mmCIF file of C-alpha atoms in Angstrom:
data_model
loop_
_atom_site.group_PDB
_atom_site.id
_atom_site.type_symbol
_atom_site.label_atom_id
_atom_site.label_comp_id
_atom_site.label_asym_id
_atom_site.label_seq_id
_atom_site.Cartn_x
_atom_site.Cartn_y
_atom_site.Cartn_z
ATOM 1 C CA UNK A 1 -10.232 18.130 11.823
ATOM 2 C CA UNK A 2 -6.775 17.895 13.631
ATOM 3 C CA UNK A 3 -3.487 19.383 13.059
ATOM 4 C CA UNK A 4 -2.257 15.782 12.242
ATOM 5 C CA UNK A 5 -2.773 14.682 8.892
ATOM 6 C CA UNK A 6 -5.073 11.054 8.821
ATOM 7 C CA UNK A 7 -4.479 8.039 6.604
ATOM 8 C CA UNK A 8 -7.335 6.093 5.645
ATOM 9 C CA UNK A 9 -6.151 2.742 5.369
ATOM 10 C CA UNK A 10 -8.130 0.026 3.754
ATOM 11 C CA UNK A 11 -8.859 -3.677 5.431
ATOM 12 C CA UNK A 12 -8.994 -6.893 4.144
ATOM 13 C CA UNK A 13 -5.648 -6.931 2.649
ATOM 14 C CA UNK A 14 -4.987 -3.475 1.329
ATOM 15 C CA UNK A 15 -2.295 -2.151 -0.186
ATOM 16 C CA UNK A 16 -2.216 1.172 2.095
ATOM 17 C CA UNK A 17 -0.410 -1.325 5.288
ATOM 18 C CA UNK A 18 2.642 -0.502 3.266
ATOM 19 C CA UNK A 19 2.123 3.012 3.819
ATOM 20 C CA UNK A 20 0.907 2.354 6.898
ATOM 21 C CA UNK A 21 4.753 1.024 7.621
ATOM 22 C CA UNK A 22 6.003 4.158 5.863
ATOM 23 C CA UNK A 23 4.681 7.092 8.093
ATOM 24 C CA UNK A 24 5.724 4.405 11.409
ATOM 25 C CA UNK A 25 9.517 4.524 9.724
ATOM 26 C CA UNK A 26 9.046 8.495 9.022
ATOM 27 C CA UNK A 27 8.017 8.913 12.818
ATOM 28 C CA UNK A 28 6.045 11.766 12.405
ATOM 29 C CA UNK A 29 2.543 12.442 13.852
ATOM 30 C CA UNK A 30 -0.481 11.176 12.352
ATOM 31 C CA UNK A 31 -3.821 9.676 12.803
ATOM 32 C CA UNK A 32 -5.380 6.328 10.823
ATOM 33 C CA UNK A 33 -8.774 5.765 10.038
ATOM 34 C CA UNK A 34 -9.901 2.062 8.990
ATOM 35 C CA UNK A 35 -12.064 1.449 5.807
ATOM 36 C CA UNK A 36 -13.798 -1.824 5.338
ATOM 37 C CA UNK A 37 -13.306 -2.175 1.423
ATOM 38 C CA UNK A 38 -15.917 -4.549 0.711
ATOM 39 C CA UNK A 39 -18.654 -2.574 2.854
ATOM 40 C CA UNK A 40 -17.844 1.437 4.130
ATOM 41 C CA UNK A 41 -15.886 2.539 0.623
ATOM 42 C CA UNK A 42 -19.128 1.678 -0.880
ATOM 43 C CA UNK A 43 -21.281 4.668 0.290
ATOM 44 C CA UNK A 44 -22.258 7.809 -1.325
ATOM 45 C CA UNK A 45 -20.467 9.326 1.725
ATOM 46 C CA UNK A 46 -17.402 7.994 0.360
ATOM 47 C CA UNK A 47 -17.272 8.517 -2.833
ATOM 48 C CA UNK A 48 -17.360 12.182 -1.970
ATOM 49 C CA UNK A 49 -14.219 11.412 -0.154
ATOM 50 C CA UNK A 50 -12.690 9.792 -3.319
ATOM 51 C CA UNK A 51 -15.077 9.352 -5.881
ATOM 52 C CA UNK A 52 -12.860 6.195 -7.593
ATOM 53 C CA UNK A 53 -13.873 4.472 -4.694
ATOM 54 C CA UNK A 54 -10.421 3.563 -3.336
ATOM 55 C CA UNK A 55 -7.861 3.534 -0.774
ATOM 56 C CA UNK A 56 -5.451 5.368 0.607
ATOM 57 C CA UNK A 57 -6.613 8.283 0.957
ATOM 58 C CA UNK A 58 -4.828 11.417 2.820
ATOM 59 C CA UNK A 59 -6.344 13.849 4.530
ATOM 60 C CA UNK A 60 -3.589 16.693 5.237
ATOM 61 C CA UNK A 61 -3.160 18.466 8.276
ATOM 62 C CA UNK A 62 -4.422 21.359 6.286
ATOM 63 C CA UNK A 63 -7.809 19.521 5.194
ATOM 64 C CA UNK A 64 -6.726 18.853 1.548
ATOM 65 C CA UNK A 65 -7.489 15.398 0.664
ATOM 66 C CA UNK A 66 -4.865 13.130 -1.412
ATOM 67 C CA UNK A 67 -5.543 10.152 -3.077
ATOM 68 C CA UNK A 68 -3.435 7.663 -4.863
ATOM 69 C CA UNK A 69 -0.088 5.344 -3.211
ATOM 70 C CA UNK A 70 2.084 7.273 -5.157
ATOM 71 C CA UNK A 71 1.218 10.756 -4.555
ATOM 72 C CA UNK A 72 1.004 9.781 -0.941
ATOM 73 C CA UNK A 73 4.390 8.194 -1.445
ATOM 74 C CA UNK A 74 5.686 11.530 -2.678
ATOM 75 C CA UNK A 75 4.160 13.732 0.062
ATOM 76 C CA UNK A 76 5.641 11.535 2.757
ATOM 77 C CA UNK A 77 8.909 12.086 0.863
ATOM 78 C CA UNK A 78 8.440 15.621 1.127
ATOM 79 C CA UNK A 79 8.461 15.935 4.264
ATOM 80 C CA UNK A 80 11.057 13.635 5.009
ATOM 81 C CA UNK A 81 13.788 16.416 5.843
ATOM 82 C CA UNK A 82 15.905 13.992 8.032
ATOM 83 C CA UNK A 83 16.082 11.275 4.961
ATOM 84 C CA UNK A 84 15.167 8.415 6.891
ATOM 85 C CA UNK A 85 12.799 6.984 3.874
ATOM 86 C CA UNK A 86 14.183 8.828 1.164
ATOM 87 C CA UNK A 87 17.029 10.471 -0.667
ATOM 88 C CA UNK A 88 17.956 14.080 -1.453
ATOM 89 C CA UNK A 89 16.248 15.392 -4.371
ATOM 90 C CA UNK A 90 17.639 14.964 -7.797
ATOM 91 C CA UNK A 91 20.426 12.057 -6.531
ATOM 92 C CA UNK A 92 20.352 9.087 -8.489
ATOM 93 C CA UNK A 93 19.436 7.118 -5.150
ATOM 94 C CA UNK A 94 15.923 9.576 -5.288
ATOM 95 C CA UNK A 95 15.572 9.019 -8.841
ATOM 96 C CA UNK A 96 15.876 5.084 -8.669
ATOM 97 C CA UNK A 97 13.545 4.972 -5.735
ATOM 98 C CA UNK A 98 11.085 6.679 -7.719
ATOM 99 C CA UNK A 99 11.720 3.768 -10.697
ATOM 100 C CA UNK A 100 10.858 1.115 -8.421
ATOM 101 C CA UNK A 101 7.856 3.134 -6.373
ATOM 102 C CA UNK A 102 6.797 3.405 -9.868
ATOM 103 C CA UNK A 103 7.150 0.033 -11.192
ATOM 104 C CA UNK A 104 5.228 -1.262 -8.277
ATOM 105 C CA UNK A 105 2.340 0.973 -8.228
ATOM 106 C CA UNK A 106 1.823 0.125 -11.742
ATOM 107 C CA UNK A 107 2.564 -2.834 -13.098
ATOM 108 C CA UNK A 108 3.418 -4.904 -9.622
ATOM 109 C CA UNK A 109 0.112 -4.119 -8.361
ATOM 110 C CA UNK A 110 -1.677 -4.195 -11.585
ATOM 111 C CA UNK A 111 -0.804 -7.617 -12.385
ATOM 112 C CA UNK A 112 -3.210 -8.616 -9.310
ATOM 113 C CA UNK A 113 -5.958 -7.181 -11.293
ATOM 114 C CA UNK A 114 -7.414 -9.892 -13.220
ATOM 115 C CA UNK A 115 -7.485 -12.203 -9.854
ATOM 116 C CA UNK A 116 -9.326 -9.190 -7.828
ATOM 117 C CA UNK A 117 -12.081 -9.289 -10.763
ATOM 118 C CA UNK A 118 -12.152 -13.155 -10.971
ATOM 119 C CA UNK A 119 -12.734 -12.651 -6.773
ATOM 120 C CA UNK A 120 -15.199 -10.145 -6.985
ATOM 121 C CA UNK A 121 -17.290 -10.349 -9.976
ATOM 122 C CA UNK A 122 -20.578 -11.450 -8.822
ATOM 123 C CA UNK A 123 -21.943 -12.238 -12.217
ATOM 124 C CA UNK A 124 -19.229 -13.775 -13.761
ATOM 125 C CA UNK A 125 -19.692 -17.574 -14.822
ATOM 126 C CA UNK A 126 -16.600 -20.109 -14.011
ATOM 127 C CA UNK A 127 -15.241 -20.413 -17.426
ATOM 128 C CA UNK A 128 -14.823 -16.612 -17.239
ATOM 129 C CA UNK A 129 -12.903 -16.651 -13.401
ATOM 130 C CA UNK A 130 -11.043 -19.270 -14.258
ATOM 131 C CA UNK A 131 -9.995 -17.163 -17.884
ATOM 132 C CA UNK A 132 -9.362 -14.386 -15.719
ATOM 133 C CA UNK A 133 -7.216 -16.493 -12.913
ATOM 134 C CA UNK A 134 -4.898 -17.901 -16.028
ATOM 135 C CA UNK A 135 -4.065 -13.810 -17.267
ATOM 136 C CA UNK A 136 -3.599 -13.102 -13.424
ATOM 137 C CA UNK A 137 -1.386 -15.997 -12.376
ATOM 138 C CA UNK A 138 0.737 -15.265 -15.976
ATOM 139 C CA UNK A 139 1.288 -11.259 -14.663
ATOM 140 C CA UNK A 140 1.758 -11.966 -12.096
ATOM 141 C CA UNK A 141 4.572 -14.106 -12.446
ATOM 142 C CA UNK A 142 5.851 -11.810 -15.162
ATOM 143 C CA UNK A 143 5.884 -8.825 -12.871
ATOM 144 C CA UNK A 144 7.885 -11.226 -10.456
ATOM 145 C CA UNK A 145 10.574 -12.381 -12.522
ATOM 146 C CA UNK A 146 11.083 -8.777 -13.495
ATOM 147 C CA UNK A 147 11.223 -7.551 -9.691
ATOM 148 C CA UNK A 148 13.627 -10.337 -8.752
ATOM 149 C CA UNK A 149 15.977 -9.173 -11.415
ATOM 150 C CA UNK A 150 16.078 -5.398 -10.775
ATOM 151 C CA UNK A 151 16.562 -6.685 -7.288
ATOM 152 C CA UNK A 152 20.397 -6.567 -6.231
ATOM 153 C CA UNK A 153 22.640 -8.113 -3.029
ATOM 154 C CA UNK A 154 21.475 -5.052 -0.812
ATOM 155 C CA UNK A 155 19.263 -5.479 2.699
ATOM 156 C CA UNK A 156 16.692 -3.257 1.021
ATOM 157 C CA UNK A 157 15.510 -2.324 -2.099
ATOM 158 C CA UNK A 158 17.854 0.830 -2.483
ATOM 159 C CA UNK A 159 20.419 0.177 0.106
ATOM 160 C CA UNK A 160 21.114 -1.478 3.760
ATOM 161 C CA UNK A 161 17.871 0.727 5.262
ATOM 162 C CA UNK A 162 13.931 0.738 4.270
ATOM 163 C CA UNK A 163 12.702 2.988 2.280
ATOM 164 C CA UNK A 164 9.619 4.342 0.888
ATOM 165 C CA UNK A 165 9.765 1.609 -2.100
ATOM 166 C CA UNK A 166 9.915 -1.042 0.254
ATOM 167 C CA UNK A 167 6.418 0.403 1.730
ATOM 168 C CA UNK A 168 5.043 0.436 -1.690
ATOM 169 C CA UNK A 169 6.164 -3.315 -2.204
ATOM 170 C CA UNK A 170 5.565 -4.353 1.386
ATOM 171 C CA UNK A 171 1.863 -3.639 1.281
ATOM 172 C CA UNK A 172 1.309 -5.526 -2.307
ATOM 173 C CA UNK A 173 3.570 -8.631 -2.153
ATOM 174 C CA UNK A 174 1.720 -10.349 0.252
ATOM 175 C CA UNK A 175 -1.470 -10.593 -2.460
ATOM 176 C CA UNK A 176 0.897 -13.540 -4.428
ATOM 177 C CA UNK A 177 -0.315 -15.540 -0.795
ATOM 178 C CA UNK A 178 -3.519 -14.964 -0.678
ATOM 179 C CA UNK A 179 -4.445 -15.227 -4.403
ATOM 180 C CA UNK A 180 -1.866 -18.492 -4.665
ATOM 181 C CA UNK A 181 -0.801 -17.028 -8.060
ATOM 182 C CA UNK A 182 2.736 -17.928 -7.922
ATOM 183 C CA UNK A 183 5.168 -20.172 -5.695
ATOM 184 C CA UNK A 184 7.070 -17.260 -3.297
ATOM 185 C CA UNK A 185 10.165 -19.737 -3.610
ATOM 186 C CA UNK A 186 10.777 -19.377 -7.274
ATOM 187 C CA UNK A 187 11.563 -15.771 -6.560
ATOM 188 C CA UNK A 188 14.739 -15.772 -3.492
ATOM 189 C CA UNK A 189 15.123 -11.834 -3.485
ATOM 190 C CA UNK A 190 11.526 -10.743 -3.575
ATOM 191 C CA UNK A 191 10.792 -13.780 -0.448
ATOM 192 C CA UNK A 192 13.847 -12.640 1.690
ATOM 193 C CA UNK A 193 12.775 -8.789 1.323
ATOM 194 C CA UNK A 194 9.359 -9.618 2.086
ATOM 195 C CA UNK A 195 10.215 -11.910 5.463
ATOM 196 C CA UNK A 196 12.271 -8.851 6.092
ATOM 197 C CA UNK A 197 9.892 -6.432 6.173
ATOM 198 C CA UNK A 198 7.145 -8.588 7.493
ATOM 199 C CA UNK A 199 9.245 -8.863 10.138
ATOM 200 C CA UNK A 200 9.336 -5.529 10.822
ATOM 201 C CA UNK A 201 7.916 -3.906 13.812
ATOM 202 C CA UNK A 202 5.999 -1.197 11.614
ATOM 203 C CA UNK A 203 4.920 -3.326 9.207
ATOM 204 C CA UNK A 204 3.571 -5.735 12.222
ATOM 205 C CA UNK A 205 1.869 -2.317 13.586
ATOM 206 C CA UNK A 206 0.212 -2.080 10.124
ATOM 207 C CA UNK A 207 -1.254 -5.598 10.256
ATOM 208 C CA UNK A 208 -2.527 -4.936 13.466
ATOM 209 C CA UNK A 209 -4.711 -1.944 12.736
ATOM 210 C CA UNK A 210 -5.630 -3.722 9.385
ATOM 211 C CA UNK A 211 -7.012 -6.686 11.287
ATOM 212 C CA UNK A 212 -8.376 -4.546 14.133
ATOM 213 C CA UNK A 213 -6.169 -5.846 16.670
ATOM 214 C CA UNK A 214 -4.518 -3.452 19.601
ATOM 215 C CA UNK A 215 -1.461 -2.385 18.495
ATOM 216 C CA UNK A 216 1.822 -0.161 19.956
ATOM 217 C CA UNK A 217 3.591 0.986 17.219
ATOM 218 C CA UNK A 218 6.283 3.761 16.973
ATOM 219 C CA UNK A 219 4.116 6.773 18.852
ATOM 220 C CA UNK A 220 3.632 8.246 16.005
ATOM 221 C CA UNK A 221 0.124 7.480 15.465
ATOM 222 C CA UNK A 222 -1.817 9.732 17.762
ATOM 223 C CA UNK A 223 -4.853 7.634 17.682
ATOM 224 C CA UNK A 224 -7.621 6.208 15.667
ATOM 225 C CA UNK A 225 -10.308 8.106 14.036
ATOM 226 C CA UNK A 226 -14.012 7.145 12.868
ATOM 227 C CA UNK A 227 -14.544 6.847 9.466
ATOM 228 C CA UNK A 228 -17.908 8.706 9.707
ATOM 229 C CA UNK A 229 -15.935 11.684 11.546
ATOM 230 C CA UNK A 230 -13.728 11.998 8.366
ATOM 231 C CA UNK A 231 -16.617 11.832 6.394
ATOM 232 C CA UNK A 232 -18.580 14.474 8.175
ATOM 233 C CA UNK A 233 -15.658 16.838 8.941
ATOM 234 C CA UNK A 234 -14.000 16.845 5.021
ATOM 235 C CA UNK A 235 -17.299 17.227 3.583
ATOM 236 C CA UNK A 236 -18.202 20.000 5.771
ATOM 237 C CA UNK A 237 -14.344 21.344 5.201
ATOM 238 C CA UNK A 238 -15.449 21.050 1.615
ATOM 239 C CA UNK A 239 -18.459 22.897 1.256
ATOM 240 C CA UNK A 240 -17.349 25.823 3.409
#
Protein backbone atom coordinates (compact mmCIF):
# COMPACT_ATOMS: atom_id res chain seq x y z
CA UNK A 1 0.00 0.00 0.00
CA UNK A 2 1.22 3.70 -0.34
CA UNK A 3 1.57 6.50 1.98
CA UNK A 4 -1.27 8.23 -0.04
CA UNK A 5 -4.60 7.36 0.90
CA UNK A 6 -6.77 5.81 -2.47
CA UNK A 7 -10.37 6.57 -3.39
CA UNK A 8 -12.23 4.01 -5.08
CA UNK A 9 -14.48 5.74 -7.23
CA UNK A 10 -17.35 4.07 -8.92
CA UNK A 11 -18.21 4.35 -12.95
CA UNK A 12 -21.16 4.61 -14.75
CA UNK A 13 -22.47 7.59 -13.07
CA UNK A 14 -21.47 7.35 -9.45
CA UNK A 15 -21.96 9.44 -6.87
CA UNK A 16 -18.15 9.28 -5.57
CA UNK A 17 -17.13 12.05 -8.89
CA UNK A 18 -18.34 14.50 -6.31
CA UNK A 19 -15.78 13.42 -4.02
CA UNK A 20 -13.67 12.90 -6.61
CA UNK A 21 -13.99 17.00 -7.08
CA UNK A 22 -13.55 17.31 -3.32
CA UNK A 23 -9.98 15.86 -2.65
CA UNK A 24 -8.96 17.95 -6.38
CA UNK A 25 -10.33 21.30 -4.35
CA UNK A 26 -8.50 19.98 -0.98
CA UNK A 27 -5.19 19.56 -3.09
CA UNK A 28 -3.76 17.04 -1.14
CA UNK A 29 -2.11 13.78 -2.34
CA UNK A 30 -3.99 10.83 -3.23
CA UNK A 31 -4.44 7.97 -5.51
CA UNK A 32 -7.99 6.75 -7.37
CA UNK A 33 -8.87 3.44 -8.23
CA UNK A 34 -11.90 2.87 -10.79
CA UNK A 35 -14.76 0.35 -10.00
CA UNK A 36 -17.05 -0.79 -12.72
CA UNK A 37 -20.40 -0.92 -10.62
CA UNK A 38 -22.33 -3.12 -12.72
CA UNK A 39 -19.36 -5.77 -13.11
CA UNK A 40 -15.96 -5.53 -10.52
CA UNK A 41 -18.16 -4.45 -7.15
CA UNK A 42 -19.79 -7.68 -7.78
CA UNK A 43 -17.01 -10.12 -6.67
CA UNK A 44 -16.40 -11.94 -3.55
CA UNK A 45 -13.09 -9.97 -3.66
CA UNK A 46 -15.06 -6.99 -3.14
CA UNK A 47 -17.31 -7.51 -0.86
CA UNK A 48 -14.42 -8.14 1.47
CA UNK A 49 -13.51 -4.65 0.63
CA UNK A 50 -17.05 -3.41 1.57
CA UNK A 51 -19.30 -6.08 2.10
CA UNK A 52 -22.62 -3.63 1.19
CA UNK A 53 -21.31 -3.78 -2.08
CA UNK A 54 -20.85 -0.04 -2.68
CA UNK A 55 -18.88 2.88 -3.53
CA UNK A 56 -16.74 5.10 -2.28
CA UNK A 57 -14.69 3.49 -0.51
CA UNK A 58 -11.37 4.94 1.32
CA UNK A 59 -8.50 3.31 1.84
CA UNK A 60 -6.30 5.56 4.35
CA UNK A 61 -2.82 6.16 4.10
CA UNK A 62 -2.65 4.05 7.17
CA UNK A 63 -4.54 0.93 5.50
CA UNK A 64 -7.88 1.48 7.35
CA UNK A 65 -10.64 1.24 4.98
CA UNK A 66 -13.73 3.85 5.07
CA UNK A 67 -16.82 3.47 3.54
CA UNK A 68 -19.80 5.67 3.16
CA UNK A 69 -19.95 9.63 1.26
CA UNK A 70 -20.41 11.03 4.43
CA UNK A 71 -17.82 9.64 6.58
CA UNK A 72 -15.50 10.24 3.69
CA UNK A 73 -16.94 13.73 3.61
CA UNK A 74 -15.97 14.13 7.24
CA UNK A 75 -12.42 12.72 6.99
CA UNK A 76 -11.61 15.03 4.12
CA UNK A 77 -12.88 17.76 6.46
CA UNK A 78 -10.54 16.68 8.94
CA UNK A 79 -7.84 17.18 7.39
CA UNK A 80 -8.69 20.25 5.84
CA UNK A 81 -6.43 22.51 8.22
CA UNK A 82 -6.18 25.39 5.62
CA UNK A 83 -10.27 25.55 5.31
CA UNK A 84 -10.41 25.54 1.74
CA UNK A 85 -13.63 23.00 1.76
CA UNK A 86 -14.73 23.52 5.10
CA UNK A 87 -15.28 25.65 8.15
CA UNK A 88 -13.77 25.72 11.65
CA UNK A 89 -15.28 23.32 13.91
CA UNK A 90 -18.31 24.16 15.90
CA UNK A 91 -19.11 27.62 13.62
CA UNK A 92 -22.46 27.77 12.41
CA UNK A 93 -20.94 27.84 8.73
CA UNK A 94 -19.49 23.95 9.83
CA UNK A 95 -22.66 23.10 11.35
CA UNK A 96 -24.88 24.17 8.26
CA UNK A 97 -22.54 22.45 5.90
CA UNK A 98 -23.05 19.40 7.74
CA UNK A 99 -27.19 20.05 7.34
CA UNK A 100 -26.93 20.12 3.75
CA UNK A 101 -24.01 17.18 3.38
CA UNK A 102 -26.62 15.51 5.33
CA UNK A 103 -29.70 16.26 3.55
CA UNK A 104 -28.10 15.15 0.38
CA UNK A 105 -26.65 11.94 1.36
CA UNK A 106 -29.95 11.00 2.58
CA UNK A 107 -32.83 12.04 1.25
CA UNK A 108 -31.31 13.86 -2.14
CA UNK A 109 -29.74 10.73 -3.09
CA UNK A 110 -32.32 8.46 -1.76
CA UNK A 111 -35.04 9.81 -3.74
CA UNK A 112 -33.11 8.21 -6.90
CA UNK A 113 -33.77 4.94 -5.34
CA UNK A 114 -36.90 3.71 -6.72
CA UNK A 115 -35.59 4.66 -10.47
CA UNK A 116 -32.11 2.66 -9.75
CA UNK A 117 -34.45 -0.49 -8.85
CA UNK A 118 -36.93 0.13 -11.75
CA UNK A 119 -33.25 0.20 -13.92
CA UNK A 120 -31.86 -2.69 -12.48
CA UNK A 121 -34.32 -5.19 -11.45
CA UNK A 122 -33.97 -7.96 -13.81
CA UNK A 123 -37.13 -9.72 -12.82
CA UNK A 124 -39.35 -7.07 -12.44
CA UNK A 125 -42.47 -6.98 -14.90
CA UNK A 126 -43.41 -3.37 -16.55
CA UNK A 127 -46.36 -2.59 -14.48
CA UNK A 128 -43.95 -2.87 -11.53
CA UNK A 129 -40.95 -0.35 -13.27
CA UNK A 130 -43.25 1.80 -14.34
CA UNK A 131 -44.92 1.79 -10.36
CA UNK A 132 -41.54 2.25 -9.28
CA UNK A 133 -40.61 5.20 -11.98
CA UNK A 134 -44.01 7.17 -10.70
CA UNK A 135 -42.57 6.99 -6.59
CA UNK A 136 -39.08 7.97 -8.13
CA UNK A 137 -40.03 10.84 -10.42
CA UNK A 138 -42.53 12.13 -7.24
CA UNK A 139 -39.09 12.13 -4.73
CA UNK A 140 -37.47 13.16 -6.64
CA UNK A 141 -39.11 16.23 -7.39
CA UNK A 142 -39.94 16.56 -3.71
CA UNK A 143 -36.32 16.42 -2.70
CA UNK A 144 -35.88 19.23 -5.44
CA UNK A 145 -38.29 21.69 -4.47
CA UNK A 146 -36.92 21.33 -0.98
CA UNK A 147 -33.15 21.89 -2.17
CA UNK A 148 -34.13 24.90 -4.27
CA UNK A 149 -35.62 26.49 -1.23
CA UNK A 150 -32.85 25.99 1.36
CA UNK A 151 -30.84 27.30 -1.52
CA UNK A 152 -30.02 31.17 -1.05
CA UNK A 153 -28.44 34.18 -3.52
CA UNK A 154 -24.81 32.86 -2.71
CA UNK A 155 -22.19 31.41 -5.62
CA UNK A 156 -22.14 28.21 -3.58
CA UNK A 157 -24.05 26.35 -1.37
CA UNK A 158 -22.53 27.96 1.90
CA UNK A 159 -20.91 31.01 0.56
CA UNK A 160 -19.00 32.62 -2.64
CA UNK A 161 -16.39 29.33 -2.62
CA UNK A 162 -17.08 25.35 -3.04
CA UNK A 163 -17.29 23.39 -0.46
CA UNK A 164 -17.52 19.91 0.60
CA UNK A 165 -21.55 20.06 0.23
CA UNK A 166 -21.26 21.11 -3.15
CA UNK A 167 -19.12 17.71 -3.76
CA UNK A 168 -21.80 15.78 -2.12
CA UNK A 169 -24.49 17.49 -4.46
CA UNK A 170 -22.22 17.73 -7.48
CA UNK A 171 -21.78 13.99 -7.81
CA UNK A 172 -25.77 13.20 -7.36
CA UNK A 173 -27.56 16.00 -9.29
CA UNK A 174 -26.62 14.95 -12.48
CA UNK A 175 -28.86 11.44 -11.92
CA UNK A 176 -32.26 13.95 -12.48
CA UNK A 177 -30.51 13.78 -16.43
CA UNK A 178 -29.99 10.60 -16.87
CA UNK A 179 -33.11 9.11 -15.17
CA UNK A 180 -35.34 12.18 -16.91
CA UNK A 181 -37.21 12.34 -13.55
CA UNK A 182 -37.73 15.96 -13.43
CA UNK A 183 -37.35 19.12 -15.83
CA UNK A 184 -33.74 20.82 -14.45
CA UNK A 185 -35.55 24.22 -15.41
CA UNK A 186 -38.28 24.12 -12.88
CA UNK A 187 -35.57 24.31 -10.28
CA UNK A 188 -33.20 27.91 -11.23
CA UNK A 189 -30.84 27.54 -8.07
CA UNK A 190 -30.17 23.84 -8.09
CA UNK A 191 -29.47 24.25 -12.43
CA UNK A 192 -27.15 27.35 -12.00
CA UNK A 193 -25.11 25.52 -9.06
CA UNK A 194 -24.91 22.51 -11.01
CA UNK A 195 -23.60 24.35 -14.52
CA UNK A 196 -21.32 25.87 -11.97
CA UNK A 197 -19.74 23.13 -10.74
CA UNK A 198 -19.91 21.11 -13.88
CA UNK A 199 -18.01 23.65 -15.08
CA UNK A 200 -15.47 23.22 -12.85
CA UNK A 201 -12.07 22.06 -13.67
CA UNK A 202 -12.15 19.31 -10.78
CA UNK A 203 -15.33 18.26 -11.34
CA UNK A 204 -14.32 17.93 -15.28
CA UNK A 205 -11.14 15.87 -13.84
CA UNK A 206 -13.73 13.63 -12.09
CA UNK A 207 -15.69 12.90 -15.28
CA UNK A 208 -12.69 12.10 -16.93
CA UNK A 209 -11.43 9.29 -14.74
CA UNK A 210 -15.15 8.17 -14.43
CA UNK A 211 -15.37 7.72 -18.19
CA UNK A 212 -11.78 6.49 -18.50
CA UNK A 213 -10.58 9.30 -20.41
CA UNK A 214 -6.84 10.95 -19.80
CA UNK A 215 -7.17 13.51 -17.56
CA UNK A 216 -4.75 16.52 -15.83
CA UNK A 217 -6.30 17.54 -12.92
CA UNK A 218 -4.90 19.57 -9.93
CA UNK A 219 -1.54 17.23 -9.22
CA UNK A 220 -2.93 15.99 -6.56
CA UNK A 221 -3.73 12.65 -7.74
CA UNK A 222 -0.49 10.75 -7.80
CA UNK A 223 -1.73 8.20 -10.16
CA UNK A 224 -4.13 5.44 -10.82
CA UNK A 225 -4.23 2.21 -9.09
CA UNK A 226 -5.64 -1.39 -10.11
CA UNK A 227 -8.53 -2.44 -8.53
CA UNK A 228 -7.14 -6.00 -8.08
CA UNK A 229 -3.94 -4.34 -6.31
CA UNK A 230 -6.35 -2.82 -3.68
CA UNK A 231 -7.95 -5.92 -3.41
CA UNK A 232 -4.90 -8.01 -2.88
CA UNK A 233 -2.94 -5.50 -0.74
CA UNK A 234 -6.12 -4.57 1.94
CA UNK A 235 -6.96 -8.08 2.23
CA UNK A 236 -3.52 -9.10 2.90
CA UNK A 237 -3.27 -5.73 5.25
CA UNK A 238 -6.29 -7.36 6.80
CA UNK A 239 -5.39 -10.68 7.68
CA UNK A 240 -1.95 -9.79 9.00
Amino acid sequence: MTSEPIFTSGFPLGSSAGLVTAFEWLGQPYRLTRVDMLGEMRTDAYKRLNGRVETPVLITGEGRVLTETMAIALWLEARDTERRISFDPGTPQADRMHQYIAFLNTGFTGAFTPLWVALEADEASEQERETLRKFGREFVAKRHEQLEAMIGDSTYLLGEKPTLADAVFAGVARWVDFHEAADPNDYPHILALRQRIEADPAFRFALAVEDGRPAIGSGAMKGLVPLADVLRDTSSALAA
